[in-house]
């Protein structure tokens, strides 16, 4: 009797083993992904749904165009694109879009620089299509 008892696993011991096994199972099954790390925003994300003159257009023009078309600079051949009124003239006559599309109908812009990103061009297009709002 005594010798046999050594090999009998006590009920409480068994419970502990099962508990530990479940614990390991749950902990290992429990990791989480951060959405922004698992699905990083791609470079192609471009929001053209809420393009604003005061935000998007001013920013695109300041970054790419106003060093020459800022009004006082002689490098812009007298073409002023740093004001709403000035930009609207070239938006309305089609030269703004054609120049950045670099399609050969007017001088390719930005002069001497690389072509604007597709996102910037699409924002300009959206601003034109929305009626060139001063918003
Ligand atoms: C380095 C100076 C410079 C920069 C930067 C520049 N332009 Fe120009 N732009 C000129 C000059 C000079 C002209 C006069 C035409 C020519 O010489 O090609 C001109 C002409 C234009 C015209 C009239 C089209 C034509 O054929 O004359 C438009 C529209 C225009 N630019 C838009 C832009 C836009 C939009 C940007 C920014 C994306 C830009 N430009 C950046 C120098 C510049």
mmCIF file of C-alpha atoms and ligand atoms in Angstrom, residues 60-61 64-69 74-77 79 81 87 90 95-96 99-100 105-112 116 124, ligand 1:
data_model
loop_
_atom_site.group_PDB
_atom_site.id
_atom_site.type_symbol
_atom_site.label_atom_id
_atom_site.label_comp_id
_atom_site.label_asym_id
_atom_site.label_seq_id
_atom_site.Cartn_x
_atom_site.Cartn_y
_atom_site.Cartn_z
ATOM 1 C CA UNK A 60 1.599 73.239 -52.062
ATOM 2 C CA UNK A 61 2.227 76.671 -53.577
ATOM 3 C CA UNK A 64 6.898 74.459 -54.775
ATOM 4 C CA UNK A 65 6.006 77.668 -56.525
ATOM 5 C CA UNK A 66 6.090 80.843 -54.491
ATOM 6 C CA UNK A 67 9.858 81.176 -54.418
ATOM 7 C CA UNK A 68 9.352 82.407 -57.988
ATOM 8 C CA UNK A 69 5.644 83.312 -58.041
ATOM 9 C CA UNK A 74 11.405 88.523 -60.537
ATOM 10 C CA UNK A 75 11.990 84.833 -61.273
ATOM 11 C CA UNK A 76 8.289 84.215 -61.822
ATOM 12 C CA UNK A 77 7.921 86.410 -64.914
ATOM 13 C CA UNK A 79 3.025 85.740 -62.525
ATOM 14 C CA UNK A 81 0.390 82.681 -57.495
ATOM 15 C CA UNK A 87 -3.958 81.697 -58.327
ATOM 16 C CA UNK A 90 -4.290 80.653 -63.633
ATOM 17 C CA UNK A 95 -2.506 76.965 -67.044
ATOM 18 C CA UNK A 96 -2.133 75.988 -63.379
ATOM 19 C CA UNK A 99 1.841 73.454 -66.017
ATOM 20 C CA UNK A 100 2.072 70.896 -63.192
ATOM 21 C CA UNK A 105 0.674 72.870 -73.585
ATOM 22 C CA UNK A 106 2.339 75.487 -71.306
ATOM 23 C CA UNK A 107 5.744 75.738 -69.604
ATOM 24 C CA UNK A 108 6.346 72.784 -67.305
ATOM 25 C CA UNK A 109 6.296 73.751 -63.604
ATOM 26 C CA UNK A 110 7.902 73.950 -61.140
ATOM 27 C CA UNK A 111 10.503 75.399 -63.488
ATOM 28 C CA UNK A 112 13.807 73.613 -63.126
ATOM 29 C CA UNK A 116 4.873 67.482 -58.172
ATOM 30 C CA UNK A 124 -4.912 70.852 -57.187
HETATM 31 C C1 LIG B 1 12.361 78.671 -60.514
HETATM 32 C C2 LIG B 1 11.257 79.586 -60.679
HETATM 33 C C3 LIG B 1 9.876 79.001 -60.848
HETATM 34 C C4 LIG B 1 9.235 78.102 -60.053
HETATM 35 C C5 LIG B 1 9.762 77.372 -58.808
HETATM 36 C C6 LIG B 1 7.897 77.945 -60.604
HETATM 37 N N1 LIG B 1 7.764 78.733 -61.711
HETATM 38 FE FE1 LIG B 1 6.087 78.946 -62.826
HETATM 39 N N2 LIG B 1 7.052 80.167 -64.111
HETATM 40 C C7 LIG B 1 8.370 80.598 -63.971
HETATM 41 C C8 LIG B 1 8.708 81.416 -65.139
HETATM 42 C C9 LIG B 1 10.055 82.063 -65.379
HETATM 43 C C10 LIG B 1 7.566 81.451 -65.962
HETATM 44 C C11 LIG B 1 7.405 82.176 -67.305
HETATM 45 C C12 LIG B 1 7.377 81.141 -68.418
HETATM 46 C C13 LIG B 1 8.687 80.485 -68.650
HETATM 47 O O1 LIG B 1 9.736 81.124 -68.555
HETATM 48 O O2 LIG B 1 8.661 79.269 -68.879
HETATM 49 C C14 LIG B 1 6.545 80.679 -65.275
HETATM 50 C C15 LIG B 1 5.287 80.500 -65.774
HETATM 51 C C16 LIG B 1 4.274 79.852 -65.098
HETATM 52 C C17 LIG B 1 2.905 79.726 -65.574
HETATM 53 C C18 LIG B 1 2.354 80.292 -66.855
HETATM 54 C C19 LIG B 1 2.488 79.229 -67.931
HETATM 55 C C20 LIG B 1 3.402 79.624 -69.064
HETATM 56 O O3 LIG B 1 3.591 78.814 -69.975
HETATM 57 O O4 LIG B 1 3.938 80.739 -69.046
HETATM 58 C C21 LIG B 1 2.218 79.018 -64.646
HETATM 59 C C22 LIG B 1 0.743 78.636 -64.684
HETATM 60 C C23 LIG B 1 3.153 78.671 -63.612
HETATM 61 N N3 LIG B 1 4.387 79.181 -63.906
HETATM 62 C C24 LIG B 1 2.828 77.906 -62.520
HETATM 63 C C25 LIG B 1 3.754 77.457 -61.598
HETATM 64 C C26 LIG B 1 3.426 76.523 -60.554
HETATM 65 C C27 LIG B 1 2.050 75.940 -60.290
HETATM 66 C C28 LIG B 1 4.581 76.294 -59.864
HETATM 67 C C29 LIG B 1 4.774 75.332 -58.716
HETATM 68 C C30 LIG B 1 4.297 73.992 -58.869
HETATM 69 C C31 LIG B 1 5.634 77.077 -60.491
HETATM 70 N N4 LIG B 1 5.093 77.769 -61.548
HETATM 71 C C32 LIG B 1 6.939 77.108 -60.072
HETATM 72 C C33 LIG B 1 9.207 80.297 -62.936
HETATM 73 C C34 LIG B 1 8.936 79.401 -61.911
#
